[in-house]
Amino acid sequence: MRVLLLQVLPYSNYKVRSWKNGLGVTREIALHPPQLEFTSNDFLWRVSTAEVHQSGPFSQFENYDRVLVVLKGAGLSLSHDSNSAIELPTFIPYRFSGDAATHGELLSGPVTDLNVFVRRGKVRAEVEAVAVKGEGISCHSGAEWNFIFAACGSFAVKSVGQQQDLILNEGDTLRLLPDQAIRIVPQKNEGKIIKISLNPVVGATS
């Protein structure tokens, strides 16, 4: 049996990048194709995390759809194209168009968020926040590109053929190949993960 090794992407190894509009910095977890830069507007998908320290405009990404998850902080509201603001609850994925002129308003201090970008018509994204308790949960990577982000707490990752558990600390990301099965167990009583599944759109051309 061929053993598929798991890959942990540590928080300390994320690439620090200036925002497209220059008003802050983001930590890039992964981007595809990896030889491209996110400013090229030609990448297929990107996963990143950022700290938002002040209210202001978001960068625009034409032809991309976005999913944003607020991880920490006292709240964030977004308005698109000058429409009414929408308050984003913590750990609830929120989808919006990168084409929109988006303004973010901090409700009471900085927030940390997770962002997934996909090129519209080329890639679709499924993003889910999951509470992990007790003996943990089983996960199967059914997509072309699969990630598990440790949003709150640390976890032991168990896999068939893996000689010892991997440790996924808060802020780290686990990257899975297609068709891998794992069990993820919180190191304390409870934690939260964000599952990200990315698939090519059927019939899309590169």
mmCIF file of C-alpha atoms in Angstrom:
data_model
loop_
_atom_site.group_PDB
_atom_site.id
_atom_site.type_symbol
_atom_site.label_atom_id
_atom_site.label_comp_id
_atom_site.label_asym_id
_atom_site.label_seq_id
_atom_site.Cartn_x
_atom_site.Cartn_y
_atom_site.Cartn_z
ATOM 1 C CA MET A 1 0.000 0.000 0.000
ATOM 2 C CA ARG A 2 1.295 3.432 -0.959
ATOM 3 C CA VAL A 3 1.394 5.763 2.026
ATOM 4 C CA LEU A 4 0.352 9.339 1.261
ATOM 5 C CA LEU A 5 2.244 11.643 3.587
ATOM 6 C CA LEU A 6 0.516 14.606 5.182
ATOM 7 C CA GLN A 7 1.921 18.121 4.919
ATOM 8 C CA VAL A 8 1.731 20.682 7.702
ATOM 9 C CA LEU A 9 2.129 24.314 6.623
ATOM 10 C CA PRO A 10 3.293 26.142 9.786
ATOM 11 C CA TYR A 11 2.090 29.663 10.495
ATOM 12 C CA SER A 12 5.720 30.812 10.726
ATOM 13 C CA ASN A 13 6.317 29.765 7.094
ATOM 14 C CA TYR A 14 3.447 31.725 5.548
ATOM 15 C CA LYS A 15 4.566 34.333 3.014
ATOM 16 C CA VAL A 16 3.961 37.878 4.225
ATOM 17 C CA ARG A 17 2.505 39.990 1.406
ATOM 18 C CA SER A 18 1.285 43.574 1.237
ATOM 19 C CA TRP A 19 -2.370 43.960 0.440
ATOM 20 C CA LYS A 20 -3.129 44.794 -3.155
ATOM 21 C CA ASN A 21 -4.277 48.264 -2.048
ATOM 22 C CA GLY A 22 -1.228 48.696 0.226
ATOM 23 C CA LEU A 23 -3.272 49.290 3.394
ATOM 24 C CA GLY A 24 -2.141 46.199 5.329
ATOM 25 C CA VAL A 25 -0.436 42.830 5.126
ATOM 26 C CA THR A 26 -1.667 39.286 4.635
ATOM 27 C CA ARG A 27 -0.048 35.915 5.269
ATOM 28 C CA GLU A 28 -0.315 33.725 2.209
ATOM 29 C CA ILE A 29 -0.853 30.058 3.089
ATOM 30 C CA ALA A 30 -0.996 28.669 -0.452
ATOM 31 C CA LEU A 31 -1.580 29.839 -4.017
ATOM 32 C CA HIS A 32 -2.014 27.960 -7.304
ATOM 33 C CA PRO A 33 -0.194 27.878 -9.632
ATOM 34 C CA PRO A 34 2.581 28.467 -7.078
ATOM 35 C CA GLN A 35 4.902 30.290 -9.483
ATOM 36 C CA LEU A 36 2.439 33.174 -9.838
ATOM 37 C CA GLU A 37 1.925 36.204 -7.604
ATOM 38 C CA PHE A 38 -1.537 37.104 -6.335
ATOM 39 C CA THR A 39 -1.174 40.549 -7.944
ATOM 40 C CA SER A 40 -1.053 38.904 -11.380
ATOM 41 C CA ASN A 41 -4.852 38.419 -11.445
ATOM 42 C CA ASP A 42 -4.156 35.117 -13.209
ATOM 43 C CA PHE A 43 -3.949 32.649 -10.310
ATOM 44 C CA LEU A 44 -6.624 29.956 -9.879
ATOM 45 C CA TRP A 45 -6.996 30.074 -6.092
ATOM 46 C CA ARG A 46 -5.421 31.492 -2.972
ATOM 47 C CA VAL A 47 -5.751 30.769 0.759
ATOM 48 C CA SER A 48 -4.520 33.399 3.213
ATOM 49 C CA THR A 49 -5.038 34.904 6.643
ATOM 50 C CA ALA A 50 -4.814 38.505 7.762
ATOM 51 C CA GLU A 51 -5.176 40.863 10.704
ATOM 52 C CA VAL A 52 -7.365 43.882 10.038
ATOM 53 C CA HIS A 53 -6.261 46.769 12.255
ATOM 54 C CA GLN A 54 -8.347 49.603 10.850
ATOM 55 C CA SER A 55 -11.555 50.214 8.965
ATOM 56 C CA GLY A 56 -11.215 50.917 5.269
ATOM 57 C CA PRO A 57 -11.575 49.642 1.705
ATOM 58 C CA PHE A 58 -10.832 46.057 0.752
ATOM 59 C CA SER A 59 -8.690 45.288 -2.287
ATOM 60 C CA GLN A 60 -10.687 44.523 -5.415
ATOM 61 C CA PHE A 61 -10.092 41.260 -7.295
ATOM 62 C CA GLU A 62 -11.938 41.313 -10.601
ATOM 63 C CA ASN A 63 -13.133 37.911 -11.856
ATOM 64 C CA TYR A 64 -12.630 36.307 -8.428
ATOM 65 C CA ASP A 65 -15.084 35.133 -5.787
ATOM 66 C CA ARG A 66 -14.118 35.301 -2.132
ATOM 67 C CA VAL A 67 -14.994 33.485 1.079
ATOM 68 C CA LEU A 68 -14.057 35.248 4.322
ATOM 69 C CA VAL A 69 -14.224 33.776 7.829
ATOM 70 C CA VAL A 70 -13.767 36.011 10.874
ATOM 71 C CA LEU A 71 -11.620 34.052 13.350
ATOM 72 C CA LYS A 72 -10.966 36.459 16.216
ATOM 73 C CA GLY A 73 -11.918 39.914 17.341
ATOM 74 C CA ALA A 74 -14.893 42.000 18.342
ATOM 75 C CA GLY A 75 -16.621 42.079 14.981
ATOM 76 C CA LEU A 76 -16.446 43.176 11.357
ATOM 77 C CA SER A 77 -19.110 44.475 8.990
ATOM 78 C CA LEU A 78 -18.792 44.690 5.205
ATOM 79 C CA SER A 79 -20.632 46.816 2.675
ATOM 80 C CA HIS A 80 -20.455 46.248 -1.080
ATOM 81 C CA ASP A 81 -20.894 48.932 -3.736
ATOM 82 C CA SER A 82 -22.195 51.333 -1.057
ATOM 83 C CA ASN A 83 -25.065 49.025 -0.086
ATOM 84 C CA SER A 84 -26.104 48.419 3.529
ATOM 85 C CA ALA A 85 -23.473 46.913 5.813
ATOM 86 C CA ILE A 86 -23.596 43.234 6.797
ATOM 87 C CA GLU A 87 -22.196 42.199 10.177
ATOM 88 C CA LEU A 88 -20.150 38.997 9.967
ATOM 89 C CA PRO A 89 -20.422 36.529 12.878
ATOM 90 C CA THR A 90 -17.303 34.670 13.982
ATOM 91 C CA PHE A 91 -16.694 31.295 12.265
ATOM 92 C CA ILE A 92 -19.460 31.748 9.685
ATOM 93 C CA PRO A 93 -18.068 31.675 6.096
ATOM 94 C CA TYR A 94 -19.211 34.695 4.085
ATOM 95 C CA ARG A 95 -19.128 34.732 0.268
ATOM 96 C CA PHE A 96 -18.880 37.850 -1.879
ATOM 97 C CA SER A 97 -17.622 39.016 -5.237
ATOM 98 C CA GLY A 98 -14.077 40.315 -5.503
ATOM 99 C CA ASP A 99 -15.336 42.722 -8.190
ATOM 100 C CA ALA A 100 -17.402 44.679 -5.674
ATOM 101 C CA ALA A 101 -16.142 47.889 -4.085
ATOM 102 C CA THR A 102 -16.058 46.531 -0.521
ATOM 103 C CA HIS A 103 -15.580 48.534 2.678
ATOM 104 C CA GLY A 104 -14.783 46.904 6.019
ATOM 105 C CA GLU A 105 -15.791 48.480 9.315
ATOM 106 C CA LEU A 106 -14.304 47.249 12.592
ATOM 107 C CA LEU A 107 -16.926 47.157 15.328
ATOM 108 C CA SER A 108 -14.547 47.302 18.305
ATOM 109 C CA GLY A 109 -10.865 46.735 17.595
ATOM 110 C CA PRO A 110 -8.817 44.499 15.272
ATOM 111 C CA VAL A 111 -9.993 41.185 13.834
ATOM 112 C CA THR A 112 -8.209 38.194 12.327
ATOM 113 C CA ASP A 113 -9.736 36.532 9.288
ATOM 114 C CA LEU A 114 -9.204 33.700 6.825
ATOM 115 C CA ASN A 115 -9.663 34.344 3.102
ATOM 116 C CA VAL A 116 -10.214 32.002 0.159
ATOM 117 C CA PHE A 117 -10.063 33.393 -3.382
ATOM 118 C CA VAL A 118 -11.159 31.403 -6.449
ATOM 119 C CA ARG A 119 -11.187 32.431 -10.083
ATOM 120 C CA ARG A 120 -14.822 32.665 -11.139
ATOM 121 C CA GLY A 121 -15.851 29.953 -13.596
ATOM 122 C CA LYS A 122 -12.583 28.030 -13.051
ATOM 123 C CA VAL A 123 -12.639 26.830 -9.436
ATOM 124 C CA ARG A 124 -15.354 26.425 -6.816
ATOM 125 C CA ALA A 125 -14.732 26.530 -3.070
ATOM 126 C CA GLU A 126 -16.441 24.848 -0.137
ATOM 127 C CA VAL A 127 -15.501 26.367 3.223
ATOM 128 C CA GLU A 128 -16.840 24.995 6.497
ATOM 129 C CA ALA A 129 -16.112 25.814 10.133
ATOM 130 C CA VAL A 130 -16.246 22.716 12.337
ATOM 131 C CA ALA A 131 -16.113 22.344 16.130
ATOM 132 C CA VAL A 132 -13.903 19.415 17.178
ATOM 133 C CA LYS A 133 -14.539 17.862 20.602
ATOM 134 C CA GLY A 134 -13.591 14.848 22.675
ATOM 135 C CA GLU A 135 -12.273 11.973 20.571
ATOM 136 C CA GLY A 136 -12.234 14.124 17.452
ATOM 137 C CA ILE A 137 -13.676 13.749 13.959
ATOM 138 C CA SER A 138 -12.822 11.837 10.808
ATOM 139 C CA CYS A 139 -12.081 13.805 7.636
ATOM 140 C CA HIS A 140 -11.752 12.662 4.040
ATOM 141 C CA SER A 141 -10.199 14.801 1.316
ATOM 142 C CA GLY A 142 -12.586 14.489 -1.588
ATOM 143 C CA ALA A 143 -11.521 17.532 -3.597
ATOM 144 C CA GLU A 144 -8.631 18.305 -5.928
ATOM 145 C CA TRP A 145 -7.077 20.661 -3.351
ATOM 146 C CA ASN A 146 -7.790 20.225 0.381
ATOM 147 C CA PHE A 147 -6.809 22.191 3.474
ATOM 148 C CA ILE A 148 -7.617 22.141 7.185
ATOM 149 C CA PHE A 149 -6.838 25.363 9.053
ATOM 150 C CA ALA A 150 -6.458 25.227 12.847
ATOM 151 C CA ALA A 151 -8.638 28.197 13.748
ATOM 152 C CA CYS A 152 -8.844 27.742 17.519
ATOM 153 C CA GLY A 153 -6.747 25.303 19.567
ATOM 154 C CA SER A 154 -4.186 22.649 18.678
ATOM 155 C CA PHE A 155 -4.812 19.174 17.292
ATOM 156 C CA ALA A 156 -3.259 15.744 16.851
ATOM 157 C CA VAL A 157 -3.661 14.414 13.314
ATOM 158 C CA LYS A 158 -3.849 10.632 12.940
ATOM 159 C CA SER A 159 -3.462 8.812 9.632
ATOM 160 C CA VAL A 160 -3.062 5.192 8.508
ATOM 161 C CA GLY A 161 0.589 4.528 7.746
ATOM 162 C CA GLN A 162 1.772 7.581 9.682
ATOM 163 C CA GLN A 163 4.213 6.349 12.343
ATOM 164 C CA GLN A 164 3.291 9.081 14.789
ATOM 165 C CA ASP A 165 0.659 11.770 15.121
ATOM 166 C CA LEU A 166 1.262 15.129 13.529
ATOM 167 C CA ILE A 167 0.628 18.223 15.630
ATOM 168 C CA LEU A 168 -1.349 21.046 14.114
ATOM 169 C CA ASN A 169 -0.946 24.159 16.236
ATOM 170 C CA GLU A 170 -3.361 27.081 16.187
ATOM 171 C CA GLY A 171 -2.802 29.068 13.006
ATOM 172 C CA ASP A 172 -1.157 26.166 11.136
ATOM 173 C CA THR A 173 -2.683 24.524 8.067
ATOM 174 C CA LEU A 174 -2.802 20.870 7.056
ATOM 175 C CA ARG A 175 -2.661 20.214 3.310
ATOM 176 C CA LEU A 176 -4.132 16.950 2.090
ATOM 177 C CA LEU A 177 -3.801 15.189 -1.231
ATOM 178 C CA PRO A 178 -6.996 13.919 -2.877
ATOM 179 C CA ASP A 179 -8.510 10.812 -1.284
ATOM 180 C CA GLN A 180 -6.753 10.915 2.080
ATOM 181 C CA ALA A 181 -8.489 9.908 5.306
ATOM 182 C CA ILE A 182 -7.437 11.285 8.687
ATOM 183 C CA ARG A 183 -8.721 11.700 12.223
ATOM 184 C CA ILE A 184 -8.206 15.022 13.935
ATOM 185 C CA VAL A 185 -8.318 15.176 17.742
ATOM 186 C CA PRO A 186 -8.184 18.313 19.921
ATOM 187 C CA GLN A 187 -5.293 18.426 22.356
ATOM 188 C CA LYS A 188 -7.596 20.022 24.899
ATOM 189 C CA ASN A 189 -11.332 19.673 25.320
ATOM 190 C CA GLU A 190 -12.441 21.470 22.177
ATOM 191 C CA GLY A 191 -11.173 23.367 19.177
ATOM 192 C CA LYS A 192 -12.313 24.727 15.829
ATOM 193 C CA ILE A 193 -11.038 24.010 12.340
ATOM 194 C CA ILE A 194 -11.843 25.451 8.931
ATOM 195 C CA LYS A 195 -12.154 22.845 6.158
ATOM 196 C CA ILE A 196 -11.396 24.149 2.656
ATOM 197 C CA SER A 197 -12.165 22.078 -0.437
ATOM 198 C CA LEU A 198 -11.294 23.418 -3.892
ATOM 199 C CA ASN A 199 -12.348 21.789 -7.148
ATOM 200 C CA PRO A 200 -12.024 22.733 -10.826
ATOM 201 C CA VAL A 201 -15.303 23.742 -12.421
ATOM 202 C CA VAL A 202 -16.434 20.993 -14.787
ATOM 203 C CA GLY A 203 -15.902 22.060 -18.373
ATOM 204 C CA ALA A 204 -13.627 24.990 -17.485
ATOM 205 C CA THR A 205 -10.541 25.513 -19.647
ATOM 206 C CA SER A 206 -7.206 26.681 -18.280
#
